[in-house]
Amino acid sequence: MPETVPVAWSGAASAAPVEEAGAAAELKTQVAPEDPPVVALPYPGWGLQRSAKLLLAHRKEPVDPAGFYSLIAADSVRQLERYTSIAGKLVLDVGGGPGYFRSAFMAAGARYYWVEPDVSEMGAAGIEVPGRVRGSALEMPFRTGSIDLTYTSNVLEHVPDPWKMCGELVRITKPGGLIFLSYTSWLSPWGGHETAPWHYLGGHRAAARFERLRGHPPKNVYGSSLFPVYVTDALAWAKTRMDVEIVDAMPRYLPDWGRAILRIPGLREIVTWNLAMILRKK
């Protein structure tokens, strides 16, 4: 039987008309043949070997996105299972792109859906499976307090109002539910994405340099689809919210001892690279 998802309105990848607010969308959750394979993690523990493997895979992301994101998906499931059991949870992946993370979450027993605003991103990998919802991270088409586990990876730096997006993550999560929020810090070596490291001289200057050399603008255009987000601001946002508690915060791709870096202003903006926070909705 198809599962009823708590959607206020929904749109398919084909940009179907918006339904009346309050209606529910029925989406099937069975694993389809088109699902990407679940990756067996090539490292144990949470030390330097893991960091080296993840950063090496990141370097290959432009030519092998499926390999990189499938590895990150499996790693994310393992990270989350340090804090909660995923089996049976309704998981929403905010900014899930073409659905690379679906297999890993479903293999862990989750009921997985993903929301993505860009139709071209939804179909980029040719993954044709149920569970896609078209919508904006700034105004998500899900009912308040309806999601067990809200997950978002490397999306926050791509929205013009990151704190509005964070507020939406909190809104749709059930009391007692978890939020996994991860993004690339602007002052990290990869803060400018494909324009790095020239973003240290300014985002607009880095984008102009990229276009001058490549003959086309970068995919992530500063001020349009790429925005500066800092480690300090995210930690401060979470601490000022009365409706969430910080369960954990860490440099996502560094060993466990890397948490100490978050205590050092300035240095944390560069060395953290990618901040991951696990929040619990009160």
Coordinates of C-alpha atoms in Angstrom, one line a residue:
M1 CA 0.0 0.0 0.0
P2 CA 1.3 3.5 -0.8
E3 CA 2.2 5.6 2.2
T4 CA 0.5 8.9 2.9
V5 CA 3.1 11.6 3.2
P6 CA 2.4 14.7 5.3
V7 CA 2.5 17.1 2.4
A8 CA 0.7 20.5 2.3
W9 CA 1.1 20.6 -1.4
S10 CA 3.2 18.7 -3.9
G11 CA 4.7 18.9 -7.3
A12 CA 6.2 16.1 -9.3
A13 CA 9.4 16.4 -11.3
S14 CA 7.3 17.3 -14.3
A15 CA 6.2 20.4 -12.6
A16 CA 2.6 19.3 -12.1
P17 CA 0.1 21.9 -10.9
V18 CA 0.1 22.7 -7.2
E19 CA -2.6 20.9 -5.3
E20 CA -4.9 22.6 -2.8
A21 CA -3.2 23.3 0.6
G22 CA -4.0 20.6 3.1
A23 CA -4.2 17.8 0.6
A24 CA -2.0 14.7 1.0
A25 CA 0.3 13.3 -1.6
E26 CA 0.6 9.5 -1.9
L27 CA 4.0 8.3 -2.9
K28 CA 5.2 4.7 -3.0
T29 CA 8.3 3.8 -1.0
Q30 CA 9.4 0.5 -2.4
V31 CA 13.0 0.2 -3.7
A32 CA 13.1 0.4 -7.4
P33 CA 15.5 -1.1 -9.9
E34 CA 16.8 2.4 -10.7
D35 CA 18.0 3.0 -7.2
P36 CA 21.8 3.7 -7.0
P37 CA 23.7 0.9 -5.2
V38 CA 24.4 1.1 -1.5
V39 CA 28.1 1.7 -0.9
A40 CA 30.1 -0.4 1.6
L41 CA 32.2 2.1 3.6
P42 CA 35.9 1.5 2.8
Y43 CA 37.0 2.6 6.3
P44 CA 36.3 1.7 10.0
G45 CA 35.9 4.2 12.8
W46 CA 36.0 8.0 12.7
G47 CA 39.7 8.7 12.3
L48 CA 42.1 9.9 9.7
Q49 CA 41.5 7.1 7.3
R50 CA 37.9 8.1 7.0
S51 CA 38.8 11.7 6.4
A52 CA 41.3 10.8 3.7
K53 CA 38.8 8.6 1.9
L54 CA 36.1 11.3 2.0
L55 CA 38.3 14.1 0.8
L56 CA 39.8 11.9 -2.0
A57 CA 36.2 11.1 -3.1
H58 CA 35.4 14.8 -3.0
R59 CA 38.2 15.6 -5.4
K60 CA 36.6 13.1 -7.9
E61 CA 33.1 14.5 -7.5
P62 CA 33.1 16.5 -10.8
V63 CA 33.8 13.3 -12.9
D64 CA 32.1 10.7 -10.6
P65 CA 29.2 12.4 -8.7
A66 CA 27.4 9.1 -8.2
G67 CA 30.5 7.6 -6.5
F68 CA 31.0 10.6 -4.2
Y69 CA 27.4 11.1 -3.2
S70 CA 26.7 7.4 -2.6
L71 CA 29.7 7.3 -0.3
I72 CA 28.5 10.4 1.6
A73 CA 25.1 8.9 1.8
A74 CA 26.4 5.7 3.5
D75 CA 28.6 7.8 5.8
S76 CA 25.6 10.0 6.7
V77 CA 23.5 7.1 7.7
R78 CA 26.3 5.8 9.9
Q79 CA 26.7 9.2 11.5
L80 CA 23.0 9.5 12.2
E81 CA 22.9 6.1 13.8
R82 CA 25.2 7.4 16.5
Y83 CA 22.2 9.4 17.7
T84 CA 19.1 7.5 16.8
S85 CA 17.8 4.4 15.0
I86 CA 16.8 5.2 11.5
A87 CA 14.6 2.1 11.0
G88 CA 11.0 3.0 10.6
K89 CA 11.7 6.8 10.7
L90 CA 10.1 9.1 8.2
V91 CA 13.2 10.9 6.7
L92 CA 13.1 14.0 4.6
D93 CA 16.2 14.9 2.6
V94 CA 16.0 18.6 1.9
G95 CA 17.8 19.4 -1.4
G96 CA 18.1 15.8 -2.3
G97 CA 19.0 16.5 -5.9
P98 CA 18.5 13.4 -8.1
G99 CA 18.1 11.0 -5.1
Y100 CA 21.6 9.7 -4.6
F101 CA 21.0 9.2 -0.8
R102 CA 17.8 7.2 -1.2
S103 CA 19.3 3.7 -1.3
A104 CA 21.4 4.2 1.8
F105 CA 18.5 5.5 3.9
M106 CA 16.1 2.9 2.7
A107 CA 18.6 0.1 3.3
A108 CA 18.7 1.3 6.9
G109 CA 14.9 0.9 7.1
A110 CA 13.9 4.5 6.7
R111 CA 10.8 5.8 4.9
Y112 CA 12.7 8.2 2.6
Y113 CA 11.5 11.2 0.7
W114 CA 13.3 14.1 -0.8
V115 CA 12.4 17.7 -1.7
E116 CA 14.2 19.6 -4.5
P117 CA 13.2 22.8 -6.2
D118 CA 15.2 22.3 -9.4
V119 CA 13.6 19.9 -12.0
S120 CA 16.9 19.5 -13.8
E121 CA 18.6 18.5 -10.6
M122 CA 15.9 15.9 -9.9
G123 CA 16.5 14.2 -13.1
A124 CA 20.3 14.8 -13.4
A125 CA 21.3 11.2 -12.6
G126 CA 18.5 9.4 -14.5
I127 CA 17.2 8.0 -11.2
E128 CA 13.5 7.4 -11.7
V129 CA 12.0 6.3 -8.4
P130 CA 9.1 7.3 -6.2
G131 CA 9.6 9.7 -3.3
R132 CA 10.4 13.0 -5.1
V133 CA 8.6 16.2 -4.1
R134 CA 9.2 19.5 -5.8
G135 CA 9.4 22.4 -3.5
S136 CA 11.6 25.2 -2.0
A137 CA 13.7 24.8 1.1
L138 CA 12.5 28.3 2.1
E139 CA 8.9 27.3 2.2
M140 CA 8.7 23.6 2.4
P141 CA 5.5 21.8 1.3
F142 CA 5.2 19.7 4.5
R143 CA 3.0 20.0 7.5
T144 CA 4.4 21.4 10.8
G145 CA 5.7 18.7 13.1
S146 CA 5.4 15.9 10.6
I147 CA 8.9 14.6 9.9
D148 CA 10.9 12.2 12.2
L149 CA 14.3 13.0 10.8
T150 CA 15.1 16.1 8.7
Y151 CA 18.3 15.8 6.8
T152 CA 20.1 18.4 4.6
S153 CA 23.6 18.2 3.2
N154 CA 25.4 21.0 1.4
V155 CA 22.3 23.0 0.7
L156 CA 22.4 25.9 3.1
E157 CA 25.1 27.8 1.2
H158 CA 22.9 27.8 -1.9
V159 CA 19.8 29.6 -0.5
P160 CA 19.6 33.4 -0.2
D161 CA 18.1 33.3 3.3
P162 CA 19.8 30.4 5.2
W163 CA 18.2 31.2 8.6
K164 CA 14.7 31.0 7.0
M165 CA 15.6 27.6 5.6
C166 CA 16.8 26.6 9.1
G167 CA 13.5 27.7 10.6
E168 CA 11.7 25.6 8.1
L169 CA 13.8 22.6 9.1
V170 CA 12.7 23.1 12.7
R171 CA 9.1 23.8 11.8
I172 CA 8.5 20.5 9.9
T173 CA 10.3 18.3 12.4
K174 CA 8.4 16.5 15.1
P175 CA 9.0 17.3 18.7
G176 CA 11.7 15.0 19.8
G177 CA 12.8 14.5 16.2
L178 CA 16.3 15.2 14.9
I179 CA 17.7 17.6 12.3
F180 CA 21.0 16.9 10.5
L181 CA 22.3 20.2 9.1
S182 CA 25.5 20.2 7.1
Y183 CA 27.0 22.8 4.8
T184 CA 30.3 24.2 3.5
S185 CA 31.7 27.2 5.4
W186 CA 32.4 30.1 3.1
L187 CA 36.0 30.6 4.5
S188 CA 36.9 27.0 4.0
P189 CA 39.2 26.0 1.2
W190 CA 36.1 24.8 -0.8
G191 CA 33.9 27.7 0.2
G192 CA 33.8 29.1 -3.3
H193 CA 33.1 25.6 -4.7
E194 CA 34.4 25.4 -8.3
T195 CA 35.8 29.0 -8.0
A196 CA 37.9 28.1 -5.0
P197 CA 40.4 29.2 -3.7
W198 CA 39.9 32.5 -5.5
H199 CA 36.8 33.2 -3.4
Y200 CA 39.2 34.4 -0.7
L201 CA 39.6 37.5 -3.0
G202 CA 35.8 38.0 -3.2
G203 CA 33.0 36.0 -4.5
H204 CA 32.2 38.2 -7.5
R205 CA 35.8 38.4 -8.5
A206 CA 36.2 34.6 -8.3
A207 CA 33.1 34.1 -10.5
A208 CA 34.4 36.6 -13.1
R209 CA 37.8 34.9 -13.2
F210 CA 36.2 31.5 -13.7
E211 CA 34.0 32.7 -16.6
R212 CA 37.0 34.5 -18.2
L213 CA 39.1 31.3 -18.1
R214 CA 36.4 28.7 -18.9
G215 CA 34.2 30.7 -21.3
H216 CA 31.1 30.1 -19.2
P217 CA 29.9 31.1 -15.7
P218 CA 30.3 28.6 -12.8
K219 CA 27.4 26.4 -11.8
N220 CA 27.4 28.0 -8.4
V221 CA 27.2 31.8 -9.0
Y222 CA 28.1 34.0 -6.1
G223 CA 25.1 36.1 -5.0
S224 CA 22.7 34.0 -7.1
S225 CA 23.1 30.3 -6.3
L226 CA 26.0 30.5 -3.8
F227 CA 26.1 32.6 -0.6
P228 CA 28.5 33.0 2.2
V229 CA 27.5 31.1 5.4
Y230 CA 29.9 31.0 8.4
V231 CA 30.4 28.5 11.2
T232 CA 30.0 31.2 13.9
D233 CA 26.6 32.3 12.6
A234 CA 25.1 28.8 12.5
L235 CA 26.3 28.0 16.0
A236 CA 24.8 31.3 17.2
W237 CA 21.5 30.7 15.4
A238 CA 21.1 27.3 17.0
K239 CA 21.9 28.6 20.5
T240 CA 19.4 31.4 20.2
R241 CA 16.5 29.0 19.2
M242 CA 14.3 28.1 22.1
D243 CA 12.8 25.2 20.3
V244 CA 15.9 23.1 19.5
E245 CA 18.9 21.8 21.4
I246 CA 22.3 21.1 20.0
V247 CA 23.0 17.4 20.3
D248 CA 26.4 17.6 18.6
A249 CA 28.4 19.8 16.3
M250 CA 31.6 18.8 14.4
P251 CA 33.7 19.4 11.3
R252 CA 31.9 16.8 9.2
Y253 CA 34.8 15.3 7.4
L254 CA 37.4 15.5 10.1
P255 CA 38.2 12.9 12.8
D256 CA 36.2 13.0 16.0
W257 CA 38.9 15.0 17.7
G258 CA 38.2 17.8 15.2
R259 CA 35.3 19.0 17.4
A260 CA 37.9 21.0 19.4
I261 CA 38.4 23.2 16.4
L262 CA 34.9 24.7 16.9
R263 CA 36.1 26.3 20.1
I264 CA 38.6 28.5 18.3
P265 CA 37.1 31.6 16.6
G266 CA 38.6 32.4 13.2
L267 CA 40.5 29.1 12.8
R268 CA 37.2 27.2 12.9
E269 CA 35.9 29.1 9.8
I270 CA 38.8 27.8 7.7
V271 CA 39.6 24.4 9.2
T272 CA 36.1 23.1 9.8
W273 CA 35.6 22.9 6.0
N274 CA 32.0 21.5 6.4
L275 CA 30.0 22.1 9.6
A276 CA 27.6 19.3 10.7
M277 CA 25.1 20.0 13.5
I278 CA 22.7 17.5 15.0
L279 CA 19.7 19.3 16.6
R280 CA 16.8 17.9 18.5
K281 CA 13.4 19.6 18.3
K282 CA 11.9 20.4 21.7

